[in-house]
mmCIF file with all atom_site columns, C-alpha atoms in Angstrom:
data_model
loop_
_atom_site.group_PDB
_atom_site.id
_atom_site.type_symbol
_atom_site.label_atom_id
_atom_site.label_alt_id
_atom_site.label_comp_id
_atom_site.label_asym_id
_atom_site.label_entity_id
_atom_site.label_seq_id
_atom_site.pdbx_PDB_ins_code
_atom_site.Cartn_x
_atom_site.Cartn_y
_atom_site.Cartn_z
_atom_site.occupancy
_atom_site.B_iso_or_equiv
_atom_site.pdbx_formal_charge
_atom_site.auth_seq_id
_atom_site.auth_comp_id
_atom_site.auth_asym_id
_atom_site.auth_atom_id
_atom_site.pdbx_PDB_model_num
ATOM 1   C CA . UNK F 1 1   ? 24.400  46.508  23.560  1.00 62.00 ? 1   UNK F CA 1
ATOM 2   C CA . UNK F 1 2   ? 23.057  43.022  24.933  1.00 64.00 ? 2   UNK F CA 1
ATOM 3   C CA . UNK F 1 3   ? 24.827  41.110  27.626  1.00 71.00 ? 3   UNK F CA 1
ATOM 4   C CA . UNK F 1 4   ? 25.675  37.484  26.432  1.00 68.00 ? 4   UNK F CA 1
ATOM 5   C CA . UNK F 1 5   ? 23.033  35.987  29.035  1.00 67.00 ? 5   UNK F CA 1
ATOM 6   C CA . UNK F 1 6   ? 20.197  37.841  28.025  1.00 62.00 ? 6   UNK F CA 1
ATOM 7   C CA . UNK F 1 7   ? 21.068  36.514  24.114  1.00 64.00 ? 7   UNK F CA 1
ATOM 8   C CA . UNK F 1 8   ? 21.082  32.822  25.618  1.00 64.00 ? 8   UNK F CA 1
ATOM 9   C CA . UNK F 1 9   ? 17.448  33.482  26.998  1.00 64.00 ? 9   UNK F CA 1
ATOM 10  C CA . UNK F 1 10  ? 16.336  35.500  24.166  1.00 63.00 ? 10  UNK F CA 1
ATOM 11  C CA . UNK F 1 11  ? 17.451  32.472  21.726  1.00 61.00 ? 11  UNK F CA 1
ATOM 12  C CA . UNK F 1 12  ? 16.013  29.788  23.870  1.00 59.00 ? 12  UNK F CA 1
ATOM 13  C CA . UNK F 1 13  ? 12.175  30.472  22.691  1.00 67.00 ? 13  UNK F CA 1
ATOM 14  C CA . UNK F 1 14  ? 13.583  30.449  18.825  1.00 65.00 ? 14  UNK F CA 1
ATOM 15  C CA . UNK F 1 15  ? 15.176  27.014  19.266  1.00 62.00 ? 15  UNK F CA 1
ATOM 16  C CA . UNK F 1 16  ? 12.645  25.120  21.670  1.00 61.00 ? 16  UNK F CA 1
ATOM 17  C CA . UNK F 1 17  ? 9.428   26.231  20.002  1.00 67.00 ? 17  UNK F CA 1
ATOM 18  C CA . UNK F 1 18  ? 10.262  24.422  16.751  1.00 67.00 ? 18  UNK F CA 1
ATOM 19  C CA . UNK F 1 19  ? 11.836  21.493  18.635  1.00 59.00 ? 19  UNK F CA 1
ATOM 20  C CA . UNK F 1 20  ? 8.574   21.178  20.927  1.00 60.00 ? 20  UNK F CA 1
ATOM 21  C CA . UNK F 1 21  ? 6.220   21.365  17.728  1.00 60.00 ? 21  UNK F CA 1
ATOM 22  C CA . UNK F 1 22  ? 8.139   18.921  15.852  1.00 58.00 ? 22  UNK F CA 1
ATOM 23  C CA . UNK F 1 23  ? 8.092   16.453  19.075  1.00 61.00 ? 23  UNK F CA 1
ATOM 24  C CA . UNK F 1 24  ? 4.424   17.265  19.273  1.00 61.00 ? 24  UNK F CA 1
ATOM 25  C CA . UNK F 1 25  ? 3.377   16.700  15.947  1.00 61.00 ? 25  UNK F CA 1
ATOM 26  C CA . UNK F 1 26  ? 5.621   13.746  14.757  1.00 57.00 ? 26  UNK F CA 1
ATOM 27  C CA . UNK F 1 27  ? 4.737   11.752  18.127  1.00 58.00 ? 27  UNK F CA 1
ATOM 28  C CA . UNK F 1 28  ? 1.433   11.535  17.665  1.00 56.00 ? 28  UNK F CA 1
ATOM 29  C CA . UNK F 1 29  ? 1.792   10.334  14.009  1.00 55.00 ? 29  UNK F CA 1
ATOM 30  C CA . UNK F 1 30  ? 1.067   6.561   13.687  1.00 56.00 ? 30  UNK F CA 1
ATOM 31  C CA . UNK F 1 31  ? 4.172   4.935   11.810  1.00 55.00 ? 31  UNK F CA 1
ATOM 32  C CA . UNK F 1 32  ? 2.767   2.276   10.492  1.00 51.00 ? 32  UNK F CA 1
ATOM 33  C CA . UNK F 1 33  ? 0.772   4.759   8.439   1.00 57.00 ? 33  UNK F CA 1
ATOM 34  C CA . UNK F 1 34  ? 3.854   5.832   5.311   1.00 61.00 ? 34  UNK F CA 1
ATOM 35  C CA . UNK F 1 35  ? 2.116   7.299   1.979   1.00 65.00 ? 35  UNK F CA 1
ATOM 36  C CA . UNK F 1 36  ? 2.739   5.552   -1.097  1.00 72.00 ? 36  UNK F CA 1
ATOM 37  C CA . UNK F 1 37  ? 2.858   6.496   -4.399  1.00 78.00 ? 37  UNK F CA 1
ATOM 38  C CA . UNK F 1 38  ? 0.874   4.080   -5.332  1.00 87.00 ? 38  UNK F CA 1
ATOM 39  C CA . UNK F 1 39  ? -2.138  4.031   -3.999  1.00 92.00 ? 39  UNK F CA 1
ATOM 40  C CA . UNK F 1 40  ? -4.596  4.972   -6.805  1.00 92.00 ? 40  UNK F CA 1
ATOM 41  C CA . UNK F 1 41  ? -2.486  3.441   -9.324  1.00 96.00 ? 41  UNK F CA 1
ATOM 42  C CA . UNK F 1 42  ? -2.019  0.534   -11.285 1.00 97.00 ? 42  UNK F CA 1
ATOM 43  C CA . UNK F 1 43  ? 0.111   -2.282  -9.118  1.00 96.00 ? 43  UNK F CA 1
ATOM 44  C CA . UNK F 1 44  ? 3.422   -2.945  -10.788 1.00 97.00 ? 44  UNK F CA 1
ATOM 45  C CA . UNK F 1 45  ? 3.651   -5.623  -12.959 1.00 97.00 ? 45  UNK F CA 1
ATOM 46  C CA . UNK F 1 46  ? 5.611   -8.587  -11.841 1.00 97.00 ? 46  UNK F CA 1
ATOM 47  C CA . UNK F 1 47  ? 5.974   -12.577 -12.859 1.00 96.00 ? 47  UNK F CA 1
ATOM 48  C CA . UNK F 1 48  ? 8.282   -14.845 -11.743 1.00 94.00 ? 48  UNK F CA 1
ATOM 49  C CA . UNK F 1 49  ? 8.748   -18.695 -9.919  1.00 97.00 ? 49  UNK F CA 1
ATOM 50  C CA . UNK F 1 50  ? 6.518   -19.695 -6.986  1.00 97.00 ? 50  UNK F CA 1
ATOM 51  C CA . UNK F 1 51  ? 7.663   -21.671 -4.183  1.00 96.00 ? 51  UNK F CA 1
ATOM 52  C CA . UNK F 1 52  ? 5.746   -24.394 -5.532  1.00 95.00 ? 52  UNK F CA 1
ATOM 53  C CA . UNK F 1 53  ? 8.019   -24.764 -8.617  1.00 96.00 ? 53  UNK F CA 1
ATOM 54  C CA . UNK F 1 54  ? 5.387   -22.880 -11.014 1.00 96.00 ? 54  UNK F CA 1
ATOM 55  C CA . UNK F 1 55  ? 5.075   -19.292 -12.838 1.00 97.00 ? 55  UNK F CA 1
ATOM 56  C CA . UNK F 1 56  ? 2.872   -16.567 -11.769 1.00 97.00 ? 56  UNK F CA 1
ATOM 57  C CA . UNK F 1 57  ? 2.615   -13.117 -13.035 1.00 97.00 ? 57  UNK F CA 1
ATOM 58  C CA . UNK F 1 58  ? 0.167   -9.919  -12.140 1.00 96.00 ? 58  UNK F CA 1
ATOM 59  C CA . UNK F 1 59  ? -1.420  -10.713 -15.491 1.00 96.00 ? 59  UNK F CA 1
ATOM 60  C CA . UNK F 1 60  ? -3.285  -13.704 -14.030 1.00 96.00 ? 60  UNK F CA 1
ATOM 61  C CA . UNK F 1 61  ? -5.252  -11.453 -10.846 1.00 95.00 ? 61  UNK F CA 1
ATOM 62  C CA . UNK F 1 62  ? -6.966  -9.752  -14.150 1.00 93.00 ? 62  UNK F CA 1
ATOM 63  C CA . UNK F 1 63  ? -10.089 -9.031  -13.118 1.00 94.00 ? 63  UNK F CA 1
ATOM 64  C CA . UNK F 1 64  ? -10.317 -10.124 -9.722  1.00 94.00 ? 64  UNK F CA 1
ATOM 65  C CA . UNK F 1 65  ? -9.107  -8.071  -6.474  1.00 97.00 ? 65  UNK F CA 1
ATOM 66  C CA . UNK F 1 66  ? -6.001  -9.378  -4.907  1.00 97.00 ? 66  UNK F CA 1
ATOM 67  C CA . UNK F 1 67  ? -3.899  -8.973  -1.626  1.00 98.00 ? 67  UNK F CA 1
ATOM 68  C CA . UNK F 1 68  ? -0.432  -9.008  -2.137  1.00 98.00 ? 68  UNK F CA 1
ATOM 69  C CA . UNK F 1 69  ? 1.496   -9.951  0.751   1.00 98.00 ? 69  UNK F CA 1
ATOM 70  C CA . UNK F 1 70  ? 5.217   -9.113  1.339   1.00 98.00 ? 70  UNK F CA 1
ATOM 71  C CA . UNK F 1 71  ? 6.913   -11.828 3.594   1.00 98.00 ? 71  UNK F CA 1
ATOM 72  C CA . UNK F 1 72  ? 9.639   -13.602 5.062   1.00 98.00 ? 72  UNK F CA 1
ATOM 73  C CA . UNK F 1 73  ? 10.568  -16.628 7.458   1.00 97.00 ? 73  UNK F CA 1
ATOM 74  C CA . UNK F 1 74  ? 12.607  -14.388 9.777   1.00 97.00 ? 74  UNK F CA 1
ATOM 75  C CA . UNK F 1 75  ? 10.172  -11.570 10.040  1.00 96.00 ? 75  UNK F CA 1
ATOM 76  C CA . UNK F 1 76  ? 9.278   -13.120 13.720  1.00 94.00 ? 76  UNK F CA 1
ATOM 77  C CA . UNK F 1 77  ? 6.459   -12.138 15.599  1.00 96.00 ? 77  UNK F CA 1
ATOM 78  C CA . UNK F 1 78  ? 5.125   -9.953  12.664  1.00 97.00 ? 78  UNK F CA 1
ATOM 79  C CA . UNK F 1 79  ? 4.242   -12.816 10.136  1.00 97.00 ? 79  UNK F CA 1
ATOM 80  C CA . UNK F 1 80  ? 3.706   -15.241 12.411  1.00 98.00 ? 80  UNK F CA 1
ATOM 81  C CA . UNK F 1 81  ? 1.082   -12.641 14.175  1.00 97.00 ? 81  UNK F CA 1
ATOM 82  C CA . UNK F 1 82  ? -0.593  -11.901 10.407  1.00 97.00 ? 82  UNK F CA 1
ATOM 83  C CA . UNK F 1 83  ? -0.428  -15.888 8.932   1.00 98.00 ? 83  UNK F CA 1
ATOM 84  C CA . UNK F 1 84  ? -3.598  -16.865 10.997  1.00 98.00 ? 84  UNK F CA 1
ATOM 85  C CA . UNK F 1 85  ? -5.198  -13.590 9.638   1.00 98.00 ? 85  UNK F CA 1
ATOM 86  C CA . UNK F 1 86  ? -4.383  -14.403 6.112   1.00 98.00 ? 86  UNK F CA 1
ATOM 87  C CA . UNK F 1 87  ? -5.206  -18.266 6.207   1.00 98.00 ? 87  UNK F CA 1
ATOM 88  C CA . UNK F 1 88  ? -8.823  -17.040 7.558   1.00 97.00 ? 88  UNK F CA 1
ATOM 89  C CA . UNK F 1 89  ? -9.277  -14.360 4.774   1.00 97.00 ? 89  UNK F CA 1
ATOM 90  C CA . UNK F 1 90  ? -8.462  -16.571 1.890   1.00 96.00 ? 90  UNK F CA 1
ATOM 91  C CA . UNK F 1 91  ? -10.915 -19.356 3.905   1.00 96.00 ? 91  UNK F CA 1
ATOM 92  C CA . UNK F 1 92  ? -13.447 -16.638 3.744   1.00 95.00 ? 92  UNK F CA 1
ATOM 93  C CA . UNK F 1 93  ? -13.151 -15.132 0.584   1.00 95.00 ? 93  UNK F CA 1
ATOM 94  C CA . UNK F 1 94  ? -12.037 -17.832 -1.652  1.00 91.00 ? 94  UNK F CA 1
ATOM 95  C CA . UNK F 1 95  ? -13.238 -17.408 -5.020  1.00 88.00 ? 95  UNK F CA 1
ATOM 96  C CA . UNK F 1 96  ? -14.196 -13.832 -4.731  1.00 92.00 ? 96  UNK F CA 1
ATOM 97  C CA . UNK F 1 97  ? -10.255 -12.778 -3.670  1.00 95.00 ? 97  UNK F CA 1
ATOM 98  C CA . UNK F 1 98  ? -7.049  -13.575 -5.289  1.00 97.00 ? 98  UNK F CA 1
ATOM 99  C CA . UNK F 1 99  ? -3.863  -13.655 -2.272  1.00 98.00 ? 99  UNK F CA 1
ATOM 100 C CA . UNK F 1 100 ? -0.159  -13.465 -3.363  1.00 98.00 ? 100 UNK F CA 1
ATOM 101 C CA . UNK F 1 101 ? 2.561   -14.291 -1.354  1.00 98.00 ? 101 UNK F CA 1
ATOM 102 C CA . UNK F 1 102 ? 5.940   -12.116 -2.492  1.00 98.00 ? 102 UNK F CA 1
ATOM 103 C CA . UNK F 1 103 ? 9.224   -12.704 -0.491  1.00 97.00 ? 103 UNK F CA 1
ATOM 104 C CA . UNK F 1 104 ? 11.485  -10.804 0.857   1.00 96.00 ? 104 UNK F CA 1
ATOM 105 C CA . UNK F 1 105 ? 14.950  -11.613 1.103   1.00 94.00 ? 105 UNK F CA 1
ATOM 106 C CA . UNK F 1 106 ? 14.314  -15.281 1.768   1.00 96.00 ? 106 UNK F CA 1
ATOM 107 C CA . UNK F 1 107 ? 15.247  -18.382 0.919   1.00 96.00 ? 107 UNK F CA 1
ATOM 108 C CA . UNK F 1 108 ? 12.801  -21.180 -0.080  1.00 97.00 ? 108 UNK F CA 1
ATOM 109 C CA . UNK F 1 109 ? 13.835  -23.430 2.586   1.00 97.00 ? 109 UNK F CA 1
ATOM 110 C CA . UNK F 1 110 ? 13.090  -20.854 5.302   1.00 97.00 ? 110 UNK F CA 1
ATOM 111 C CA . UNK F 1 111 ? 9.640   -20.090 3.810   1.00 97.00 ? 111 UNK F CA 1
ATOM 112 C CA . UNK F 1 112 ? 8.823   -23.934 3.714   1.00 97.00 ? 112 UNK F CA 1
ATOM 113 C CA . UNK F 1 113 ? 9.786   -23.977 7.104   1.00 97.00 ? 113 UNK F CA 1
ATOM 114 C CA . UNK F 1 114 ? 7.838   -21.199 8.380   1.00 98.00 ? 114 UNK F CA 1
ATOM 115 C CA . UNK F 1 115 ? 4.858   -22.589 6.215   1.00 98.00 ? 115 UNK F CA 1
ATOM 116 C CA . UNK F 1 116 ? 5.595   -26.075 8.056   1.00 97.00 ? 116 UNK F CA 1
ATOM 117 C CA . UNK F 1 117 ? 5.216   -24.595 11.173  1.00 97.00 ? 117 UNK F CA 1
ATOM 118 C CA . UNK F 1 118 ? 2.489   -22.211 11.025  1.00 97.00 ? 118 UNK F CA 1
ATOM 119 C CA . UNK F 1 119 ? 0.442   -23.656 7.953   1.00 96.00 ? 119 UNK F CA 1
ATOM 120 C CA . UNK F 1 120 ? 0.320   -23.973 4.483   1.00 96.00 ? 120 UNK F CA 1
ATOM 121 C CA . UNK F 1 121 ? -1.062  -21.545 2.392   1.00 97.00 ? 121 UNK F CA 1
ATOM 122 C CA . UNK F 1 122 ? -3.234  -22.220 -0.736  1.00 95.00 ? 122 UNK F CA 1
ATOM 123 C CA . UNK F 1 123 ? -2.202  -19.364 -2.858  1.00 97.00 ? 123 UNK F CA 1
ATOM 124 C CA . UNK F 1 124 ? 1.329   -18.559 -4.776  1.00 97.00 ? 124 UNK F CA 1
ATOM 125 C CA . UNK F 1 125 ? 4.320   -16.985 -3.100  1.00 97.00 ? 125 UNK F CA 1
ATOM 126 C CA . UNK F 1 126 ? 6.939   -15.491 -5.571  1.00 97.00 ? 126 UNK F CA 1
ATOM 127 C CA . UNK F 1 127 ? 10.686  -16.530 -4.465  1.00 96.00 ? 127 UNK F CA 1
ATOM 128 C CA . UNK F 1 128 ? 11.857  -12.295 -5.549  1.00 93.00 ? 128 UNK F CA 1
ATOM 129 C CA . UNK F 1 129 ? 15.458  -13.616 -5.284  1.00 89.00 ? 129 UNK F CA 1
ATOM 130 C CA . UNK F 1 130 ? 16.250  -10.571 -6.708  1.00 92.00 ? 130 UNK F CA 1
ATOM 131 C CA . UNK F 1 131 ? 14.152  -8.568  -4.360  1.00 93.00 ? 131 UNK F CA 1
ATOM 132 C CA . UNK F 1 132 ? 12.809  -6.730  -7.766  1.00 95.00 ? 132 UNK F CA 1
ATOM 133 C CA . UNK F 1 133 ? 9.034   -7.142  -6.584  1.00 97.00 ? 133 UNK F CA 1
ATOM 134 C CA . UNK F 1 134 ? 9.608   -5.961  -3.162  1.00 96.00 ? 134 UNK F CA 1
ATOM 135 C CA . UNK F 1 135 ? 11.767  -2.709  -5.341  1.00 95.00 ? 135 UNK F CA 1
ATOM 136 C CA . UNK F 1 136 ? 9.112   -1.964  -7.490  1.00 96.00 ? 136 UNK F CA 1
ATOM 137 C CA . UNK F 1 137 ? 6.189   -1.781  -4.640  1.00 96.00 ? 137 UNK F CA 1
ATOM 138 C CA . UNK F 1 138 ? 8.415   0.373   -2.257  1.00 94.00 ? 138 UNK F CA 1
ATOM 139 C CA . UNK F 1 139 ? 8.352   -2.273  0.130   1.00 95.00 ? 139 UNK F CA 1
ATOM 140 C CA . UNK F 1 140 ? 10.301  -1.398  3.449   1.00 91.00 ? 140 UNK F CA 1
ATOM 141 C CA . UNK F 1 141 ? 10.370  -4.511  5.023   1.00 92.00 ? 141 UNK F CA 1
ATOM 142 C CA . UNK F 1 142 ? 8.095   -7.547  5.636   1.00 97.00 ? 142 UNK F CA 1
ATOM 143 C CA . UNK F 1 143 ? 5.089   -7.857  6.496   1.00 97.00 ? 143 UNK F CA 1
ATOM 144 C CA . UNK F 1 144 ? 3.641   -5.128  3.958   1.00 97.00 ? 144 UNK F CA 1
ATOM 145 C CA . UNK F 1 145 ? 0.619   -5.505  2.099   1.00 97.00 ? 145 UNK F CA 1
ATOM 146 C CA . UNK F 1 146 ? -1.305  -4.242  -0.886  1.00 97.00 ? 146 UNK F CA 1
ATOM 147 C CA . UNK F 1 147 ? -4.671  -4.336  -1.432  1.00 98.00 ? 147 UNK F CA 1
ATOM 148 C CA . UNK F 1 148 ? -5.865  -4.252  -5.352  1.00 97.00 ? 148 UNK F CA 1
ATOM 149 C CA . UNK F 1 149 ? -8.998  -3.596  -6.872  1.00 97.00 ? 149 UNK F CA 1
ATOM 150 C CA . UNK F 1 150 ? -10.135 -6.111  -9.884  1.00 96.00 ? 150 UNK F CA 1
ATOM 151 C CA . UNK F 1 151 ? -9.046  -3.367  -12.496 1.00 96.00 ? 151 UNK F CA 1
ATOM 152 C CA . UNK F 1 152 ? -5.686  -3.685  -11.106 1.00 97.00 ? 152 UNK F CA 1
ATOM 153 C CA . UNK F 1 153 ? -5.290  -0.557  -9.172  1.00 97.00 ? 153 UNK F CA 1
ATOM 154 C CA . UNK F 1 154 ? -3.541  -0.093  -5.661  1.00 97.00 ? 154 UNK F CA 1
ATOM 155 C CA . UNK F 1 155 ? -6.463  0.567   -3.208  1.00 96.00 ? 155 UNK F CA 1
ATOM 156 C CA . UNK F 1 156 ? -4.740  0.745   -0.013  1.00 95.00 ? 156 UNK F CA 1
ATOM 157 C CA . UNK F 1 157 ? -1.491  -0.182  1.648   1.00 95.00 ? 157 UNK F CA 1
ATOM 158 C CA . UNK F 1 158 ? -0.825  -1.520  4.961   1.00 95.00 ? 158 UNK F CA 1
ATOM 159 C CA . UNK F 1 159 ? 2.993   -1.613  6.625   1.00 94.00 ? 159 UNK F CA 1
ATOM 160 C CA . UNK F 1 160 ? 3.214   -4.036  9.463   1.00 95.00 ? 160 UNK F CA 1
ATOM 161 C CA . UNK F 1 161 ? 0.790   -7.420  10.252  1.00 97.00 ? 161 UNK F CA 1
ATOM 162 C CA . UNK F 1 162 ? -2.499  -7.576  9.266   1.00 97.00 ? 162 UNK F CA 1
ATOM 163 C CA . UNK F 1 163 ? -5.071  -7.511  12.033  1.00 97.00 ? 163 UNK F CA 1
ATOM 164 C CA . UNK F 1 164 ? -8.826  -8.335  11.500  1.00 96.00 ? 164 UNK F CA 1
ATOM 165 C CA . UNK F 1 165 ? -9.602  -4.650  11.534  1.00 96.00 ? 165 UNK F CA 1
ATOM 166 C CA . UNK F 1 166 ? -6.865  -4.134  8.702   1.00 96.00 ? 166 UNK F CA 1
ATOM 167 C CA . UNK F 1 167 ? -8.275  -6.746  6.430   1.00 97.00 ? 167 UNK F CA 1
ATOM 168 C CA . UNK F 1 168 ? -11.845 -5.402  6.963   1.00 96.00 ? 168 UNK F CA 1
ATOM 169 C CA . UNK F 1 169 ? -10.707 -1.474  5.902   1.00 95.00 ? 169 UNK F CA 1
ATOM 170 C CA . UNK F 1 170 ? -8.893  -3.145  3.249   1.00 96.00 ? 170 UNK F CA 1
ATOM 171 C CA . UNK F 1 171 ? -11.581 -5.450  1.764   1.00 96.00 ? 171 UNK F CA 1
ATOM 172 C CA . UNK F 1 172 ? -13.883 -2.310  2.566   1.00 95.00 ? 172 UNK F CA 1
ATOM 173 C CA . UNK F 1 173 ? -11.816 0.023   -0.051  1.00 94.00 ? 173 UNK F CA 1
ATOM 174 C CA . UNK F 1 174 ? -12.430 -3.293  -2.316  1.00 94.00 ? 174 UNK F CA 1
ATOM 175 C CA . UNK F 1 175 ? -16.133 -2.733  -2.142  1.00 90.00 ? 175 UNK F CA 1
ATOM 176 C CA . UNK F 1 176 ? -16.149 -6.552  -0.416  1.00 90.00 ? 176 UNK F CA 1
ATOM 177 C CA . UNK F 1 177 ? -17.640 -7.246  2.907   1.00 85.00 ? 177 UNK F CA 1
ATOM 178 C CA . UNK F 1 178 ? -15.072 -8.516  5.908   1.00 80.00 ? 178 UNK F CA 1
#
């Protein structure tokens, strides 16, 4: 018969080895790399009112590569950090790429205040009051960005603030030069 202290020593590796393996493999992954079921599939259709009172829909993107960016005025510092990157992207790829902003659980006043502070944009921003667009895209929280090719296929997704290297990778996936 085995003594209780011996059983504990034998059981210890059975618990610690799997736990150690889990920590070793899990801690080495990048938390911003979150697989999306949308990559490689058509982007979900959307339509809505823009921040300036106009109407915009995914049909307006037909035939053009696009960057769909989910953001919010309360998303500080991440959305503030990525805002100059988006402004630069829009300036460098005007005419070749369509940017679209989608508010995530935010108010028009909040968004307008953000743009007054950090720079006005030349692209449409959808209000998304009911959160339906965010849900359709599986957005976890702002900022989150989808790169969509001219055929309307989502080629990549990025969770977190955009950087110049992330944009370069997204543009490469779209077949565009950074």
